[in-house]
PDB file of C-alpha atoms in Angstrom:
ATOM      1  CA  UNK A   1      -3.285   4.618  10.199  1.00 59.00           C
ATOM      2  CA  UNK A   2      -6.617   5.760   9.412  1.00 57.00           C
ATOM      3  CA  UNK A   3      -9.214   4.054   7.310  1.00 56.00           C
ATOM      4  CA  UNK A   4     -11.912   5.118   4.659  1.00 57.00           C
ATOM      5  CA  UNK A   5     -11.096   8.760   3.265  1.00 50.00           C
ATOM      6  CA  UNK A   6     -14.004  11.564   3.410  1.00 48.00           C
ATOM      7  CA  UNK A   7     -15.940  11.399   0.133  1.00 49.00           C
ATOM      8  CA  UNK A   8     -14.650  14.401  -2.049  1.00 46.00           C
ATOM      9  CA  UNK A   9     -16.797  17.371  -1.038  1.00 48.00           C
ATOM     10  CA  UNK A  10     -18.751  18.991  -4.196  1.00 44.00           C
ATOM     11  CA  UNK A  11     -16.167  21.483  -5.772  1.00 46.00           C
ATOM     12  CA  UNK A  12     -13.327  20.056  -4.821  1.00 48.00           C
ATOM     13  CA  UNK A  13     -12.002  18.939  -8.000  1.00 47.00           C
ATOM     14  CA  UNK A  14     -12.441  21.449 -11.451  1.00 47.00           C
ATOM     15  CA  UNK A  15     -15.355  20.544 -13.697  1.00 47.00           C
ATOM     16  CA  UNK A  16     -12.152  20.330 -16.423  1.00 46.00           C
ATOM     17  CA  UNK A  17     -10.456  17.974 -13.617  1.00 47.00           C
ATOM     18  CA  UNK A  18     -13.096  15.550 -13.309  1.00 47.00           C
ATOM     19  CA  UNK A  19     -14.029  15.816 -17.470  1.00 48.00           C
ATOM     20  CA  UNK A  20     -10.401  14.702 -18.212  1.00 47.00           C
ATOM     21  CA  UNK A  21     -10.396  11.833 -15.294  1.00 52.00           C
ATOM     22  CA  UNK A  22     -13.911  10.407 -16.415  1.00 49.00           C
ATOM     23  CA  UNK A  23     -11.956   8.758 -19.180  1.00 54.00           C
ATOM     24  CA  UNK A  24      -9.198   7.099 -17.435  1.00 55.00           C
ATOM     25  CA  UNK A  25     -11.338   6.247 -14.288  1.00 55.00           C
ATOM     26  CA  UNK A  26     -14.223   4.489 -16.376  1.00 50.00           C
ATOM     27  CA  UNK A  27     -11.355   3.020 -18.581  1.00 55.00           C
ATOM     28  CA  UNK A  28      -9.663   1.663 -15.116  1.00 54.00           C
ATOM     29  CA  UNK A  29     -12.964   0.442 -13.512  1.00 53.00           C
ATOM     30  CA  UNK A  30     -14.137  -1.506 -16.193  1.00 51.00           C
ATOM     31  CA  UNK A  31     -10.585  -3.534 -16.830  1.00 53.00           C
ATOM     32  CA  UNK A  32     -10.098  -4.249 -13.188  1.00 53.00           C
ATOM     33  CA  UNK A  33     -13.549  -4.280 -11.381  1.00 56.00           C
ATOM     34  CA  UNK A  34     -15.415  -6.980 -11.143  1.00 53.00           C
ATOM     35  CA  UNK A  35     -17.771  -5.753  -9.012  1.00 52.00           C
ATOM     36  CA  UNK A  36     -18.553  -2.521 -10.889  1.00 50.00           C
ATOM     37  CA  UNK A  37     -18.968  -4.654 -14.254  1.00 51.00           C
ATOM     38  CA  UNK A  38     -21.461  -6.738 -12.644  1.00 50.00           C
ATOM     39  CA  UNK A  39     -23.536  -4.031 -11.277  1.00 50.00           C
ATOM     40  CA  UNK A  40     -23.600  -2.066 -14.551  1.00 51.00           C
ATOM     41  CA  UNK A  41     -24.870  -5.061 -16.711  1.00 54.00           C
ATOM     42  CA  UNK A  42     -26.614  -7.567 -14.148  1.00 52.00           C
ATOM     43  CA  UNK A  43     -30.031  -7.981 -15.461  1.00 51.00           C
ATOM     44  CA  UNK A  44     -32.526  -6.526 -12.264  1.00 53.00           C
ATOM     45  CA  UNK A  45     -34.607  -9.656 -12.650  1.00 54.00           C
ATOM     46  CA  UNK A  46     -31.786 -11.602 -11.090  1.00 57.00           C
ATOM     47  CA  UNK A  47     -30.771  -9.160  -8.562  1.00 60.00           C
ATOM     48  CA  UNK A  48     -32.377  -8.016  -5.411  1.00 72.00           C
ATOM     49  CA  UNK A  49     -32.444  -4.057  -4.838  1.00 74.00           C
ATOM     50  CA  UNK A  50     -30.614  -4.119  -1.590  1.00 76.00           C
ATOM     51  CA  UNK A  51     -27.851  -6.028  -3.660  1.00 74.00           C
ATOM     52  CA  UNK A  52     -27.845  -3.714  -6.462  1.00 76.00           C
ATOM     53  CA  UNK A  53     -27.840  -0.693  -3.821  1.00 76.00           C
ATOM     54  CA  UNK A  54     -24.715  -2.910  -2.643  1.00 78.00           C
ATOM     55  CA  UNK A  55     -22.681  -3.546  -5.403  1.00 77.00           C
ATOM     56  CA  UNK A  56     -23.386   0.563  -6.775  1.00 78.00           C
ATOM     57  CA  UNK A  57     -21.824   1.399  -2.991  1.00 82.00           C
ATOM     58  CA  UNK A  58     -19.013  -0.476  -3.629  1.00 80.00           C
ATOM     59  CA  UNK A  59     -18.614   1.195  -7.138  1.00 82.00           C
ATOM     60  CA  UNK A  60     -19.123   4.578  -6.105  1.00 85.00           C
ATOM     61  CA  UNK A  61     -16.223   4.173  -2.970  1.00 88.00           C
ATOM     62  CA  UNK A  62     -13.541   2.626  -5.697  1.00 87.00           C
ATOM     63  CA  UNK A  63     -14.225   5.695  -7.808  1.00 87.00           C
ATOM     64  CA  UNK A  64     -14.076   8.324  -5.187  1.00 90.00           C
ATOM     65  CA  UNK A  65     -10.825   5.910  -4.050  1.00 92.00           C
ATOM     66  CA  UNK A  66      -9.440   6.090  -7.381  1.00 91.00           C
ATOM     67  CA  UNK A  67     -10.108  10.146  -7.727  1.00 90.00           C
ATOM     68  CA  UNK A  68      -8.262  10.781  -4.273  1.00 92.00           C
ATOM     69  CA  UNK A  69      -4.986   9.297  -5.593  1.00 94.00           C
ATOM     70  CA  UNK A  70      -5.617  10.987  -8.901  1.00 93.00           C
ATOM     71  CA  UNK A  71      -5.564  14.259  -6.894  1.00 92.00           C
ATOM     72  CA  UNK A  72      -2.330  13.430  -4.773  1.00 94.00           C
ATOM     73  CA  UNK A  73      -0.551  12.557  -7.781  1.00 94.00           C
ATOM     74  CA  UNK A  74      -1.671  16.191  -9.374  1.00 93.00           C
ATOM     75  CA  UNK A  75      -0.525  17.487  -5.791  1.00 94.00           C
ATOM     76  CA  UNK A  76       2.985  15.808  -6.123  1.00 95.00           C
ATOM     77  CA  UNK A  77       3.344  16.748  -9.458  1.00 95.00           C
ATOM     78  CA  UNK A  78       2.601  20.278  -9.084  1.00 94.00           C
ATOM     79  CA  UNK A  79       0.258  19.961 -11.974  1.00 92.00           C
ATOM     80  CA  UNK A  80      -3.348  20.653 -12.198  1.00 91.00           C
ATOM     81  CA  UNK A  81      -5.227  17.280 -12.559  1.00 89.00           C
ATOM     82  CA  UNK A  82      -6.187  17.796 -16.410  1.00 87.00           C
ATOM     83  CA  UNK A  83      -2.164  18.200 -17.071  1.00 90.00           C
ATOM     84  CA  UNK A  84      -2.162  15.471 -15.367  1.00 91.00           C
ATOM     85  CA  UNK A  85      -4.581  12.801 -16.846  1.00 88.00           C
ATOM     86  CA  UNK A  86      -2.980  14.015 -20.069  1.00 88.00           C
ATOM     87  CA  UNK A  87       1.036  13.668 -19.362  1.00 92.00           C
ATOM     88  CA  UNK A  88      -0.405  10.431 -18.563  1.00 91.00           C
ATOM     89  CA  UNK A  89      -2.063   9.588 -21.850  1.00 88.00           C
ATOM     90  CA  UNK A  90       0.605  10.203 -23.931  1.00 89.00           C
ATOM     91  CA  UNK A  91       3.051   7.813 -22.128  1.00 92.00           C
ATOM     92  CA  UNK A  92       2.769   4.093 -22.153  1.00 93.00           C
ATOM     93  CA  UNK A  93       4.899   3.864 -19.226  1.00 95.00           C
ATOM     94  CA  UNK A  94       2.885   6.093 -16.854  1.00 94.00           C
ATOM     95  CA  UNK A  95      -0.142   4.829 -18.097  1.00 93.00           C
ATOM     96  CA  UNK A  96       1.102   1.716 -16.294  1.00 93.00           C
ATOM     97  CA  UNK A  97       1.917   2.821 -13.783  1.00 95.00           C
ATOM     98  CA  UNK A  98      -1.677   4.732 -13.611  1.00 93.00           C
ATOM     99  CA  UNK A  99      -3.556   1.728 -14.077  1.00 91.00           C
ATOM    100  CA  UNK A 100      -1.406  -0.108 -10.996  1.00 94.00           C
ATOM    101  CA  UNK A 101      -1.523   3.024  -8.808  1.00 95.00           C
ATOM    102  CA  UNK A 102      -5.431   3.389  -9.222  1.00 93.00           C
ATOM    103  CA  UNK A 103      -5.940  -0.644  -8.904  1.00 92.00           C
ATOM    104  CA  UNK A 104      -4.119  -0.340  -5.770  1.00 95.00           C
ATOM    105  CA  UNK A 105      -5.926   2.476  -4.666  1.00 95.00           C
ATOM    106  CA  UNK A 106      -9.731   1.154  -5.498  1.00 92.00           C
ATOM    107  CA  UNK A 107      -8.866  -1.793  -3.052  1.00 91.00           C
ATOM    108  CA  UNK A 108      -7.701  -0.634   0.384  1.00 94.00           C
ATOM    109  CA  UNK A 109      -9.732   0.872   3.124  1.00 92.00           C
ATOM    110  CA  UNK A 110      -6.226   3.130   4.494  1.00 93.00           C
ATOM    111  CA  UNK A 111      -6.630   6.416   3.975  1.00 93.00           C
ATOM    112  CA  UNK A 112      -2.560   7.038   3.875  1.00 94.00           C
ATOM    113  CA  UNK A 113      -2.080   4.258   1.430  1.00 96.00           C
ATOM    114  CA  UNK A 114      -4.388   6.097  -0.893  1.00 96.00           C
ATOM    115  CA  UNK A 115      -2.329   9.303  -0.918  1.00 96.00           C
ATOM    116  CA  UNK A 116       1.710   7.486  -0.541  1.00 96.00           C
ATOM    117  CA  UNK A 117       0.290   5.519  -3.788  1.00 97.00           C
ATOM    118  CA  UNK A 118      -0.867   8.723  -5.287  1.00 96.00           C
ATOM    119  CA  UNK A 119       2.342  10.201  -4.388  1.00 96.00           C
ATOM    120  CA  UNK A 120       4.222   7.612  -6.214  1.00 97.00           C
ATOM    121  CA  UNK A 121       2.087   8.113  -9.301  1.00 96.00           C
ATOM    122  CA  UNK A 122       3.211  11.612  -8.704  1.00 96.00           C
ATOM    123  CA  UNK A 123       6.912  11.959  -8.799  1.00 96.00           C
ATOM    124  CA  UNK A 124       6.819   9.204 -11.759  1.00 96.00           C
ATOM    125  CA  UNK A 125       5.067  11.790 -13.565  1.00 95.00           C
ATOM    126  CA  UNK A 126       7.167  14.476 -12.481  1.00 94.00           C
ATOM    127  CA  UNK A 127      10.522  12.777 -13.699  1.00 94.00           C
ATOM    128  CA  UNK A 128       9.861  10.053 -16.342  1.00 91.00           C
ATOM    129  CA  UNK A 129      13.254   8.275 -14.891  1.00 94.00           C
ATOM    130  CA  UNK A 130      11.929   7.497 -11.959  1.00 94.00           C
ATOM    131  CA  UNK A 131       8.389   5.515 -13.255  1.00 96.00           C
ATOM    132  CA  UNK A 132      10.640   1.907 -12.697  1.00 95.00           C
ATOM    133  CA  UNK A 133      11.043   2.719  -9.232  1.00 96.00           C
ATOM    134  CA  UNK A 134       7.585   4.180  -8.455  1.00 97.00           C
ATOM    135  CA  UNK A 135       5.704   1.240  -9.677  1.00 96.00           C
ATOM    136  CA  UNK A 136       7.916  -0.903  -7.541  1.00 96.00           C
ATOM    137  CA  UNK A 137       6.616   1.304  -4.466  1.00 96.00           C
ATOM    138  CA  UNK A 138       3.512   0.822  -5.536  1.00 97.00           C
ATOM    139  CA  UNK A 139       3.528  -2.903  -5.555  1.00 95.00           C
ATOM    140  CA  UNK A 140       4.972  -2.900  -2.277  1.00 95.00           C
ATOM    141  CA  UNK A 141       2.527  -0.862  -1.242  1.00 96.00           C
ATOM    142  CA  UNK A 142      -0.264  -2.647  -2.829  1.00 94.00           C
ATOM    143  CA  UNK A 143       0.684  -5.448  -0.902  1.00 90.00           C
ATOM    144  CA  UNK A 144       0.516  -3.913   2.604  1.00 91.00           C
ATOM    145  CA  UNK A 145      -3.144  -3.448   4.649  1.00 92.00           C
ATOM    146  CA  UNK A 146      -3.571  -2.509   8.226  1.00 92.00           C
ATOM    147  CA  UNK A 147      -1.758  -5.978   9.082  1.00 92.00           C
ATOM    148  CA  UNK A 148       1.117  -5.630   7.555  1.00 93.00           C
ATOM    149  CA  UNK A 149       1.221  -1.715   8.552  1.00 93.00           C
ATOM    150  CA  UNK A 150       1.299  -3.334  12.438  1.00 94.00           C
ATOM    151  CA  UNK A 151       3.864  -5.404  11.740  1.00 95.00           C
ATOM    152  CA  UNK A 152       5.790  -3.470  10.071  1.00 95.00           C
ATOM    153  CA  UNK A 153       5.254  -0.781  13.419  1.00 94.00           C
ATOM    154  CA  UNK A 154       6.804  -3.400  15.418  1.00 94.00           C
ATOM    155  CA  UNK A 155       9.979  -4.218  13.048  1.00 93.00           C
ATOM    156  CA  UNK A 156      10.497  -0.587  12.712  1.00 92.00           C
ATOM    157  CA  UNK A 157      11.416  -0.376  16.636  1.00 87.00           C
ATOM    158  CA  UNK A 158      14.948  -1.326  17.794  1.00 77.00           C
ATOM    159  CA  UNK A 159      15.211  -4.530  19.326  1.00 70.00           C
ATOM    160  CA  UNK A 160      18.337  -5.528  20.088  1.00 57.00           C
ATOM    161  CA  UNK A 161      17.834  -8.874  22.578  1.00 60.00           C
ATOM    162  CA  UNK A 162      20.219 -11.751  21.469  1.00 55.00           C
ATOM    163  CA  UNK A 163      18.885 -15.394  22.078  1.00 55.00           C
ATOM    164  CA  UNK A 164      20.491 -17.783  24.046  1.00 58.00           C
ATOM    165  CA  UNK A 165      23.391 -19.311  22.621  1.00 51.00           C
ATOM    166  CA  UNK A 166      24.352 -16.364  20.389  1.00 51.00           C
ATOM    167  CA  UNK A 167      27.801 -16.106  20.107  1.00 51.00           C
ATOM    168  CA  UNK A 168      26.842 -11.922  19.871  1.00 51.00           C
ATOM    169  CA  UNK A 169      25.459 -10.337  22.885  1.00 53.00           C
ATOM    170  CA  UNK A 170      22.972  -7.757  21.270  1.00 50.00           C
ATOM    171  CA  UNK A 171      21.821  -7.645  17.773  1.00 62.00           C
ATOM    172  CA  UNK A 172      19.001  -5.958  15.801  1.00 70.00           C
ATOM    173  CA  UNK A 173      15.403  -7.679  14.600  1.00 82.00           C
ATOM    174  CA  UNK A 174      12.272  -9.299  16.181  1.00 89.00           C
ATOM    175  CA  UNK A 175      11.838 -13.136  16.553  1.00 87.00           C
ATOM    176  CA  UNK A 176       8.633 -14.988  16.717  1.00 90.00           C
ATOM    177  CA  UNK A 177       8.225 -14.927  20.437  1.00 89.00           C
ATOM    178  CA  UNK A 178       8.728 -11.177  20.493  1.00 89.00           C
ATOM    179  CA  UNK A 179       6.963 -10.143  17.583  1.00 92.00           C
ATOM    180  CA  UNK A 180       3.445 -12.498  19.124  1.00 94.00           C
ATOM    181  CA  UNK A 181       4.238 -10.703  22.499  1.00 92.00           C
ATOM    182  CA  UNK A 182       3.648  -7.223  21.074  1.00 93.00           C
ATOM    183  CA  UNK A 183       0.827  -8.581  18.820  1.00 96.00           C
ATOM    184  CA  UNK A 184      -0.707 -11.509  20.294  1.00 95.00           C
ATOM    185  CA  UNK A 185      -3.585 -12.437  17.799  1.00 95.00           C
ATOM    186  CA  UNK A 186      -1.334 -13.018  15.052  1.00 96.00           C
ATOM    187  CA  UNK A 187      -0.487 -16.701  16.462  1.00 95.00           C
ATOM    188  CA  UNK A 188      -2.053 -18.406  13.558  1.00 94.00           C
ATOM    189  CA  UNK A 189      -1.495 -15.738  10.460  1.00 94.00           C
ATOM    190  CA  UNK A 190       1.996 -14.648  11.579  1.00 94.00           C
ATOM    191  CA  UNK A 191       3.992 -16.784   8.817  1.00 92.00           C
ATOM    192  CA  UNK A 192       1.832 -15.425   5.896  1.00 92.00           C
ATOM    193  CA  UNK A 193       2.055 -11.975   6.838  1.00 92.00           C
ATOM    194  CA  UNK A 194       5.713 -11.990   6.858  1.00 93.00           C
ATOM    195  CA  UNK A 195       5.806 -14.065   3.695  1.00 92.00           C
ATOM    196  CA  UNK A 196       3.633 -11.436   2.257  1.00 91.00           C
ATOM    197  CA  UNK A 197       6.086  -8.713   3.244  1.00 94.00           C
ATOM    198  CA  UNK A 198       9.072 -11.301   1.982  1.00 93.00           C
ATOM    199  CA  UNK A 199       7.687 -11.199  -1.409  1.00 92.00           C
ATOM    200  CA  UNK A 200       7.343  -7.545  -1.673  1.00 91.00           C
ATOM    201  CA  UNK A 201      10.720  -7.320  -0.392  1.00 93.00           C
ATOM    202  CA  UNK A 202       9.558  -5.395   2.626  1.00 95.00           C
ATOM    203  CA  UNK A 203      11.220  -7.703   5.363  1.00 94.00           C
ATOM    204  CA  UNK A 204      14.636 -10.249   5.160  1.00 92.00           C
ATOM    205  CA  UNK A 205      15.583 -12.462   8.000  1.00 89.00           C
ATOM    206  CA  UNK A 206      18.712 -11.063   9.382  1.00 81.00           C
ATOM    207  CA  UNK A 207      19.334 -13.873  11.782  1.00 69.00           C
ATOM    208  CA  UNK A 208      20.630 -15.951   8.175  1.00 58.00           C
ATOM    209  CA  UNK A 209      24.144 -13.383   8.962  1.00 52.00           C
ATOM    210  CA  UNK A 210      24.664 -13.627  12.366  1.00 53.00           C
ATOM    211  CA  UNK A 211      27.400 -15.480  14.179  1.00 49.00           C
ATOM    212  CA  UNK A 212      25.488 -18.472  16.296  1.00 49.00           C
ATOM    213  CA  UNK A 213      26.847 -21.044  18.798  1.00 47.00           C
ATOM    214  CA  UNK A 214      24.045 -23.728  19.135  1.00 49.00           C
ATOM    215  CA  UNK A 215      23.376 -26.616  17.079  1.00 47.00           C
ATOM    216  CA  UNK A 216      20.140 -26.169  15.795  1.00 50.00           C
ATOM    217  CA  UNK A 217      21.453 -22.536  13.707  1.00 50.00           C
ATOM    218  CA  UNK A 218      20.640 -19.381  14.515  1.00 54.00           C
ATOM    219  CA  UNK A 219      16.425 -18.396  14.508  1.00 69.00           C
ATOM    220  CA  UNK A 220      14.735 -16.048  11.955  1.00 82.00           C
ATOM    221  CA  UNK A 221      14.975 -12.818  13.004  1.00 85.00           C
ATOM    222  CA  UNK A 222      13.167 -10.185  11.073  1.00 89.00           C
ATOM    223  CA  UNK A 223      14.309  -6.738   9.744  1.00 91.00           C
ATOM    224  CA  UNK A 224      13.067  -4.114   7.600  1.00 93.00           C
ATOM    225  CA  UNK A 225      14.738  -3.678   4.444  1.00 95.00           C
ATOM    226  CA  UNK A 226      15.710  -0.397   2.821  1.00 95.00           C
ATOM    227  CA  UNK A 227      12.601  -0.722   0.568  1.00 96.00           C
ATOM    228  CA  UNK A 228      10.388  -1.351   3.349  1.00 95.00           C
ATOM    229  CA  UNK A 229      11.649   1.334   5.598  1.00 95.00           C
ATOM    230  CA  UNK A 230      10.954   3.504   2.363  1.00 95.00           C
ATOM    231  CA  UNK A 231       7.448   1.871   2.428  1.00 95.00           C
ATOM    232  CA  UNK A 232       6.727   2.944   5.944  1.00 95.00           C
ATOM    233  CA  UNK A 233       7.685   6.071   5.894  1.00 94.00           C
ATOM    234  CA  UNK A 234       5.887   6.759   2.654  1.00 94.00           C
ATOM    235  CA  UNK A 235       2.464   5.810   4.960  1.00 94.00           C
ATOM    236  CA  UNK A 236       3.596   7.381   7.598  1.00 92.00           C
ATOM    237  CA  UNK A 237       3.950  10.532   6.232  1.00 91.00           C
ATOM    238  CA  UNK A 238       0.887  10.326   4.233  1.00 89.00           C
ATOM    239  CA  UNK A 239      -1.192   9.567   7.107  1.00 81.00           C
ATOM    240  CA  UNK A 240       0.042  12.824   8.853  1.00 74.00           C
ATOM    241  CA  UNK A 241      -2.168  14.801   6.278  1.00 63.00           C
ATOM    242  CA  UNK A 242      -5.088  15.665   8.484  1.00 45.00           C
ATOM    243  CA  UNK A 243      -7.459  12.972   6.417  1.00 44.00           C
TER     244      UNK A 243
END
């Protein structure tokens, strides 16, 4: 998946556009960045210019973050981006689900999970039944970096090698050993990645179901779920956007 989005060339969003964002961005920043609230009111005696110069880059790339998904979620709603920001203003619910989407946004490097969140943001805007279910997406998708999008790669490919003593000869889902064979240098976060993805409701151990002859039970063996296949494929398909 790629990383860091192009800065928004000049022109690319309507001088109305970026009026009726400047509002809603500023309002979003300042409730959920600590970074950009220090750099606006640290006093210069106490900070070094290369730190200031630091803490404004970091600002300016959660803004331009922040107007990206703005701009998917105008392109998935069909509406121009001032509709947009105002639809949103006038409903508590999708101002929610603004404020997670552009949160979410501001914080990851991934290109794709800057426009899937803006999609979400989107199609809740779109059709006001559906805001529940987009900000569910885009807590699961909050919770997923370059990582998780690995693992969830691997799960997302058929597996279907029983282990020893299954009463079953084939069934579906990664173990351990297989899952540290295709990616080797998770050895030590392994468990907190998939308890990451557990939480979200990304992953289930399927092995919990299955039939299993030895003593010691049967082993964790990992699946998507429905909601994380929908996860993936809302990345995936983001990410085949030319960013």
């Amino acid at each position: 998946m790629s990383r860091e989005p192009r800065e928004a060339k000049p022109g690319s969003l309507t001088e109305a556009g970026v009026k009726a964002t400047t509002g809603v961005l500023v309002a979003t920043i300042a409730a959920f960045s600590p970074v950009a609230g220090l750099a606006a009111g640290v006093a210069k005696e106490y900070a070094d210019a290369p730190i200031l110069r630091l803490m404004e880059s970091v600002r300016r790339r959660r803004e331009e973050r922040a107007v990206q998904a703005l701009e998917a979620g105008s392109e998935e709603a069909q509406q121009p981006l001032d509709r947009l920001v105002h639809t949103i203003e006038t409903s508590p619910e999708l101002l929610a689900l603004m404020s997670e989407t552009v949160q979410a946004a501001m914080e990851t490097p991934l290109a794709g999970k800057i426009i899937a969140l803006g999609r979400c943001l989107g199609r809740g805007v779109r059709d006001e039944t559906r805001v529940d279910a987009e900000r569910l997406r885009v807590r699961g998708l909050a919770g997923i970096e370059e990582p998780e999008v690995k693992l969830l790669e691997v799960f997302a490919r058929e597996n279907y090698v029983a282990p020893e003593g299954a009463f079953e000869q084939r069934w579906p889902g990664w173990r351990r050993p297989e899952i540290l064979t295709e990616l080797p240098g998770f050895v030590d976060v392994l468990d907190a990645s998939i308890a990451r993805l557990i939480r979200e409701g990304i992953v289930k151990d399927d092995g919990i179901v299955r039939v299993f002859d030895a003593d010691e039970g049967a082993p964790e063996t990992w699946i998507l779920t429905d909601f994380g296949r929908d996860c993936l494929s809302l990345l995936r398909a983001a990410s085949t956007r030319g960013l």
